[in-house]
Coordinates of C-alpha atoms in Angstrom, one line a residue:
X24 CA 23.3 -24.7 -36.6
X25 CA 25.1 -23.9 -33.4
X26 CA 23.2 -23.3 -30.1
X27 CA 24.5 -19.7 -30.2
X28 CA 23.1 -19.1 -33.7
X29 CA 19.8 -20.7 -32.7
X30 CA 19.5 -18.4 -29.7
X31 CA 20.3 -15.3 -31.9
X32 CA 17.7 -16.3 -34.4
X33 CA 15.2 -17.1 -31.7
X34 CA 15.7 -13.7 -30.1
X35 CA 15.4 -12.0 -33.5
X36 CA 12.1 -13.8 -34.2
X37 CA 10.8 -12.7 -30.8
X38 CA 11.7 -9.1 -31.6
X39 CA 10.6 -9.0 -35.2
X40 CA 6.9 -8.6 -34.2
X41 CA 4.6 -5.7 -34.6
X42 CA 4.2 -5.4 -30.8
X43 CA 7.9 -5.1 -30.1
X44 CA 8.8 -2.8 -33.1
X45 CA 5.7 -0.7 -32.4
X46 CA 6.8 -0.3 -28.8
X47 CA 10.2 0.8 -30.0
X48 CA 8.7 3.4 -32.3
X49 CA 6.5 4.9 -29.6
X50 CA 9.2 4.8 -26.9
X51 CA 11.4 6.9 -29.2
X52 CA 8.5 9.3 -29.4
X53 CA 8.4 9.4 -25.6
X54 CA 12.0 10.5 -25.6
X55 CA 13.7 7.2 -24.7
X56 CA 16.7 5.7 -26.4
X57 CA 17.8 2.2 -27.3
X58 CA 19.5 1.7 -23.9
X59 CA 16.3 2.8 -22.1
X60 CA 14.1 0.4 -24.1
X61 CA 16.2 -2.6 -22.9
X62 CA 15.7 -1.7 -19.2
X63 CA 13.0 -3.5 -17.1
X64 CA 9.7 -1.6 -17.2
X65 CA 8.6 -0.6 -13.7
X66 CA 5.1 0.7 -13.2
X67 CA 4.4 3.3 -10.5
X68 CA 0.7 3.3 -9.7
X69 CA -0.3 6.4 -7.8
X70 CA -3.7 7.2 -6.4
X71 CA -2.9 10.9 -6.1
X72 CA -5.7 13.4 -6.6
X73 CA -6.7 16.8 -5.4
X74 CA -10.0 16.0 -3.7
X75 CA -8.8 13.7 -0.9
X76 CA -6.4 14.7 1.9
X77 CA -5.3 11.1 2.2
X78 CA -3.7 11.3 -1.3
X79 CA -2.8 14.9 -2.1
X80 CA 0.8 14.5 -0.9
X81 CA 1.5 11.4 -3.0
X82 CA 2.9 13.2 -6.0
X83 CA 6.2 13.8 -4.1
X84 CA 6.3 10.1 -3.1
X85 CA 6.0 9.0 -6.7
X86 CA 8.9 11.4 -7.6
X87 CA 11.0 9.7 -5.0
X88 CA 10.1 6.2 -6.1
X89 CA 11.0 7.2 -9.7
X90 CA 14.5 8.3 -8.5
X91 CA 15.1 5.0 -6.8
X92 CA 14.0 3.0 -9.8
X93 CA 16.3 4.9 -12.2
X94 CA 19.2 4.7 -9.7
X95 CA 19.0 0.9 -9.9
X96 CA 18.6 0.6 -13.6
X97 CA 14.9 0.5 -14.2
X98 CA 12.6 2.4 -16.6
X99 CA 9.7 3.9 -14.5
X100 CA 6.3 4.6 -15.9
X101 CA 3.7 6.5 -13.9
X102 CA 0.0 5.8 -14.1
X103 CA -2.9 6.7 -11.9
X104 CA -5.7 4.8 -10.2
X105 CA -9.1 5.6 -8.8
X106 CA -9.5 6.5 -5.1
X107 CA -12.5 7.6 -3.2
X108 CA -12.8 8.9 0.3
X109 CA -15.7 7.7 2.5
X110 CA -15.8 11.2 4.1
X111 CA -15.6 13.4 0.9
X112 CA -17.7 11.2 -1.3
X113 CA -19.1 8.4 0.7
X114 CA -22.3 6.6 -0.4
X115 CA -22.5 3.5 -2.5
X116 CA -19.4 4.0 -4.6
X117 CA -16.5 3.5 -2.2
X118 CA -16.4 -0.3 -1.8
X119 CA -16.9 -0.9 -5.6
X120 CA -13.9 1.5 -6.1
X121 CA -11.7 -1.1 -4.4
X122 CA -12.4 -3.7 -7.1
X123 CA -12.2 -1.1 -9.9
X124 CA -8.7 -0.2 -8.7
X125 CA -7.6 -3.8 -8.7
X126 CA -8.8 -4.1 -12.3
X127 CA -7.0 -0.9 -13.3
X128 CA -3.7 -2.1 -11.9
X129 CA -4.1 -5.5 -13.5
X130 CA -4.9 -3.9 -16.9
X131 CA -1.9 -1.6 -16.8
X132 CA 0.5 -4.2 -15.6
X133 CA -0.6 -6.9 -18.1
X134 CA -1.3 -4.7 -21.2
X135 CA 2.0 -2.8 -20.8
X136 CA 4.0 -5.9 -20.0
X137 CA 5.4 -4.4 -16.8
X138 CA 8.3 -6.3 -15.2
X139 CA 7.7 -4.9 -11.7
X140 CA 5.5 -2.3 -9.8
X141 CA 5.5 0.1 -7.0
X142 CA 2.0 0.9 -5.8
X143 CA 1.4 4.1 -3.9
X144 CA -1.9 4.7 -2.0
X145 CA -3.7 5.6 1.2
X146 CA -7.2 5.2 2.7
X147 CA -9.7 2.5 3.3
X148 CA -10.4 0.7 0.1
X149 CA -7.2 1.7 -1.8
X150 CA -4.7 -0.2 0.4
X151 CA -6.6 -3.5 0.3
X152 CA -7.0 -3.0 -3.5
X153 CA -3.2 -2.7 -3.9
X154 CA -2.7 -5.9 -1.9
X155 CA -5.3 -7.7 -4.0
X156 CA -3.8 -6.5 -7.3
X157 CA -0.3 -7.5 -6.2
X158 CA -1.5 -11.0 -5.5
X159 CA -3.4 -11.2 -8.8
X160 CA -0.7 -9.8 -11.1
X161 CA 2.2 -11.4 -9.2
X162 CA 5.2 -9.5 -10.5
X163 CA 7.8 -8.0 -8.2
X164 CA 6.0 -5.3 -6.2
X165 CA 6.5 -3.0 -3.3
X166 CA 3.7 -1.1 -1.7
X167 CA 4.1 2.4 -0.3
X168 CA 1.3 3.5 2.0
X169 CA 0.7 7.2 2.2
X170 CA -0.2 6.9 6.0
X171 CA -1.7 9.3 8.4
X172 CA -2.0 13.0 9.1
X173 CA -0.5 14.4 12.2
X174 CA -3.0 14.4 15.1
X175 CA -3.9 18.0 16.2
X176 CA -4.5 19.2 19.7
X177 CA -7.5 21.3 20.8
X178 CA -8.0 22.5 24.4
X179 CA -5.0 20.3 25.4
X180 CA -6.4 17.0 24.0
X181 CA -5.9 15.1 20.7
X182 CA -8.8 15.6 18.3
X183 CA -9.6 13.7 15.1
X184 CA -12.2 13.3 12.4
X185 CA -13.8 10.6 14.6
X186 CA -14.8 13.3 17.1
X187 CA -17.2 15.0 14.7
X188 CA -20.0 12.5 15.2
X189 CA -19.9 12.7 19.0
X190 CA -19.7 16.5 18.8
X191 CA -22.8 16.8 16.6
X192 CA -24.7 15.0 19.4
X193 CA -23.2 17.3 22.0
X194 CA -24.3 20.4 20.0
X195 CA -27.8 19.0 19.7
X196 CA -27.9 18.3 23.4
X197 CA -26.6 21.8 24.3
X198 CA -23.3 20.3 25.7
X199 CA -21.1 22.0 23.1
X200 CA -21.5 25.5 21.6
X201 CA -21.7 25.9 17.8
X202 CA -18.6 28.1 18.0
X203 CA -16.6 25.3 19.7
X204 CA -17.9 22.8 17.1
X205 CA -16.7 25.1 14.3
X206 CA -13.3 25.2 16.0
X207 CA -13.2 21.4 15.9
X208 CA -14.1 21.3 12.2
X209 CA -11.3 23.7 11.4
X210 CA -8.8 21.8 13.6
X211 CA -9.4 18.0 13.3
X212 CA -8.0 17.4 9.8
X213 CA -5.0 19.7 9.6
X214 CA -3.0 18.4 6.7
X215 CA -2.6 15.6 4.2
X216 CA -2.7 12.0 5.1
X217 CA -5.3 9.5 6.4
X218 CA -7.3 10.1 9.6
X219 CA -5.0 9.5 12.5
X220 CA -7.2 7.0 14.5
X221 CA -7.4 3.3 14.1
X222 CA -9.8 3.4 11.2
X223 CA -9.7 1.2 8.1
X224 CA -7.0 3.2 6.4
X225 CA -4.4 2.8 9.2
X226 CA -5.5 -0.7 9.8
X227 CA -4.7 -1.8 6.2
X228 CA -1.4 0.1 6.2
X229 CA -0.4 -1.7 9.4
X230 CA -1.5 -5.1 8.0
X231 CA 0.4 -4.4 4.7
X232 CA 3.6 -3.9 6.7
X233 CA 2.8 -7.0 8.8
X234 CA 2.3 -9.1 5.6
X235 CA 5.6 -7.9 4.4
X236 CA 4.5 -6.0 1.3
X237 CA 5.7 -2.6 2.5
X238 CA 9.1 -1.6 4.0
X239 CA 9.5 -1.7 7.8
X240 CA 8.3 1.5 9.5
X241 CA 6.1 2.6 6.6
X242 CA 2.8 2.2 8.4
X243 CA 3.6 4.5 11.3
X244 CA 5.4 7.3 9.5
X245 CA 3.6 10.6 9.3
X246 CA 2.3 11.5 5.8
X247 CA 4.1 14.9 6.0
X248 CA 7.6 13.8 6.7
X249 CA 11.0 13.6 5.0
X250 CA 11.2 10.0 6.3
X251 CA 8.3 8.9 4.1
X252 CA 9.9 10.5 1.0
X253 CA 13.1 8.7 1.8
X254 CA 11.3 5.4 2.3
X255 CA 9.6 5.9 -1.1
X256 CA 13.0 6.3 -2.8
X257 CA 14.1 3.1 -1.1
X258 CA 11.0 1.4 -2.3
X259 CA 12.1 2.2 -5.9
X260 CA 15.5 0.7 -5.2
X261 CA 14.0 -2.3 -3.5
X262 CA 11.6 -3.2 -6.2
X263 CA 14.6 -3.5 -8.6
X264 CA 16.3 -5.9 -6.1
X265 CA 13.1 -8.0 -6.0
X266 CA 13.1 -8.0 -9.8
X267 CA 16.7 -9.2 -9.9
X268 CA 15.9 -12.0 -7.5
X269 CA 12.5 -12.8 -9.0
X270 CA 10.8 -12.4 -5.7
X271 CA 7.0 -11.9 -6.4
X272 CA 4.0 -11.1 -4.1
X273 CA 2.9 -14.7 -3.8
X274 CA 6.3 -15.6 -2.4
X275 CA 5.5 -13.0 0.4
X276 CA 1.7 -13.1 0.6
X277 CA 1.4 -16.6 1.8
X278 CA -1.3 -18.2 4.0
X279 CA 1.0 -17.8 7.0
X280 CA 1.5 -14.1 6.2
X281 CA -2.2 -13.6 6.1
X282 CA -2.6 -15.4 9.4
X283 CA 0.2 -13.1 10.8
X284 CA -1.9 -10.1 9.7
X285 CA -5.0 -11.5 11.5
X286 CA -2.9 -12.0 14.6
X287 CA -1.5 -8.4 14.5
X288 CA -5.0 -7.2 13.8
X289 CA -6.2 -8.6 17.1
X290 CA -3.2 -7.3 19.0
X291 CA -3.7 -3.7 17.6
X292 CA -7.5 -3.7 17.9
X293 CA -7.9 -2.9 14.2
X294 CA -11.0 -1.9 12.3
X295 CA -13.6 -4.6 11.9
X296 CA -13.4 -3.8 8.1
X297 CA -10.3 -5.9 8.0
X298 CA -12.7 -8.8 7.9
X299 CA -14.1 -7.4 4.7
X300 CA -10.7 -7.0 3.1
X301 CA -8.5 -9.9 4.3
X302 CA -10.7 -12.6 2.7
X303 CA -10.6 -10.7 -0.6
X304 CA -6.8 -10.5 -0.4
X305 CA -6.6 -14.1 0.5
X306 CA -8.8 -15.0 -2.5
X307 CA -6.3 -13.4 -4.9
X308 CA -3.5 -15.7 -3.7
X309 CA -5.7 -18.8 -3.8
X310 CA -6.1 -19.1 0.0
X311 CA -9.4 -20.3 1.4
X312 CA -10.0 -17.8 4.2
X313 CA -12.6 -18.9 6.7
X314 CA -14.1 -16.2 8.9
X315 CA -13.8 -18.6 11.8
X316 CA -10.1 -18.1 11.7
X317 CA -10.7 -14.9 13.6
X318 CA -12.2 -16.6 16.6
X319 CA -9.3 -19.0 17.2
X320 CA -6.7 -16.3 16.7
X321 CA -8.6 -13.9 18.9
X322 CA -8.9 -16.4 21.8
X323 CA -5.1 -16.7 22.1
X324 CA -3.9 -13.2 21.0
X325 CA -3.5 -10.4 23.6
X326 CA -4.9 -7.0 22.8
X327 CA -1.8 -4.9 23.3
X328 CA -2.9 -1.5 22.0
X329 CA -5.9 0.7 22.5
X330 CA -5.7 3.3 19.8
X331 CA -8.5 5.8 19.2
X332 CA -11.4 5.4 19.1
X333 CA -10.8 2.5 21.5
X334 CA -8.4 4.6 23.7
X335 CA -6.6 7.9 24.0
X336 CA -3.6 7.1 21.8
X337 CA -3.0 7.5 18.1
X338 CA -0.8 6.0 15.4
X339 CA 2.0 8.4 16.1
X340 CA 2.1 7.1 19.6
X341 CA 2.5 3.6 18.2
X342 CA 5.3 4.9 16.1
X343 CA 7.1 6.2 19.2
X344 CA 6.6 2.8 20.9
X345 CA 8.4 1.0 18.0
X346 CA 5.6 0.6 15.4
X347 CA 4.4 -2.7 13.9
X348 CA 7.6 -4.6 14.5
X349 CA 7.6 -3.8 18.2
X350 CA 4.1 -5.3 18.4
X351 CA 5.2 -8.3 16.4
X352 CA 8.1 -8.9 18.7
X353 CA 5.8 -9.1 21.7
X354 CA 3.6 -11.5 19.9
X355 CA 6.6 -13.6 18.9
X356 CA 7.5 -14.0 22.6
X357 CA 4.3 -16.0 22.8
X358 CA 5.0 -17.9 19.6
X359 CA 2.0 -16.5 17.9
X360 CA 3.6 -15.5 14.6
X361 CA 5.1 -17.3 11.6
X362 CA 8.5 -15.6 11.6
X363 CA 9.9 -17.4 8.5
X364 CA 7.6 -15.4 6.2
X365 CA 9.5 -13.5 3.5
X366 CA 9.1 -9.7 3.1
X367 CA 9.9 -7.1 0.5
X368 CA 13.2 -6.5 2.2
X369 CA 14.3 -9.9 0.9
X370 CA 14.6 -11.0 4.5
X371 CA 12.1 -12.9 6.7
X372 CA 10.0 -11.4 9.4

């Protein structure tokens, strides 16, 4: 028997199974045709819901991702994942939701035999969960972070969710009127997106871009912006390019990339919760992450930014200054980064 005939017979054997033929039957029921069924399956995991401002805008992002995937010849499938907000829900459920989301992504990716994924999410536990899942599943993946709400101004100054705690004390001490406090509550969270200060949500978005798992500029785009929709469409295109080149998360999420993230963490003055999430992310790629890494990196890394609550500036100010890559360029001048790390652009840092 010729090699060609052997291959034909082998392919036929592979396809004459209940799994494959059952998939065909159900895909026809979904409205797909024979040509569609042959396309790479690309999952779009979206943590959209209607109870959390950090995520309520993500439906439009998923639509744009879908367009990019279709444009480059993929077959997109949307599925949803859990997200909880520390502020809306809080309590004991939020951190466990991180690990639940990792499991949800893994189950959908493996059970549905996905060829690639685009993961869309915002907020404290969701973004690290997406990084963890990408490392665990290890199929071509691009992450789109839903980023921050625009920072409002009250009485000529920026205000944010972080101001509520201090203002409660002021009201109790008679230093702020109840009326002014009510004005703050109605002003400080004006639209969709994560809180605008350097909390865990923005920390993890910034570190996702540093690691190379999101497209350049993503972490400092406003949630309500045409730029973020356009980037989401490009993410759909880009994941197809990664699939064609077989570039997977563990090619990008290396030990060196994690150390880059820790360095940028120090330069930006990120949330201390990064030390809760970076070891978990490192674990998924098989890296032994020692907490002591932080001490050595902190000793030699300049703190370049003082973003709220450490200072008077916000993520949108960082964007105007050039974003993550401007910070990384300054760090590289001191030789503090591994610049040969691969990113989802297909290029190195």
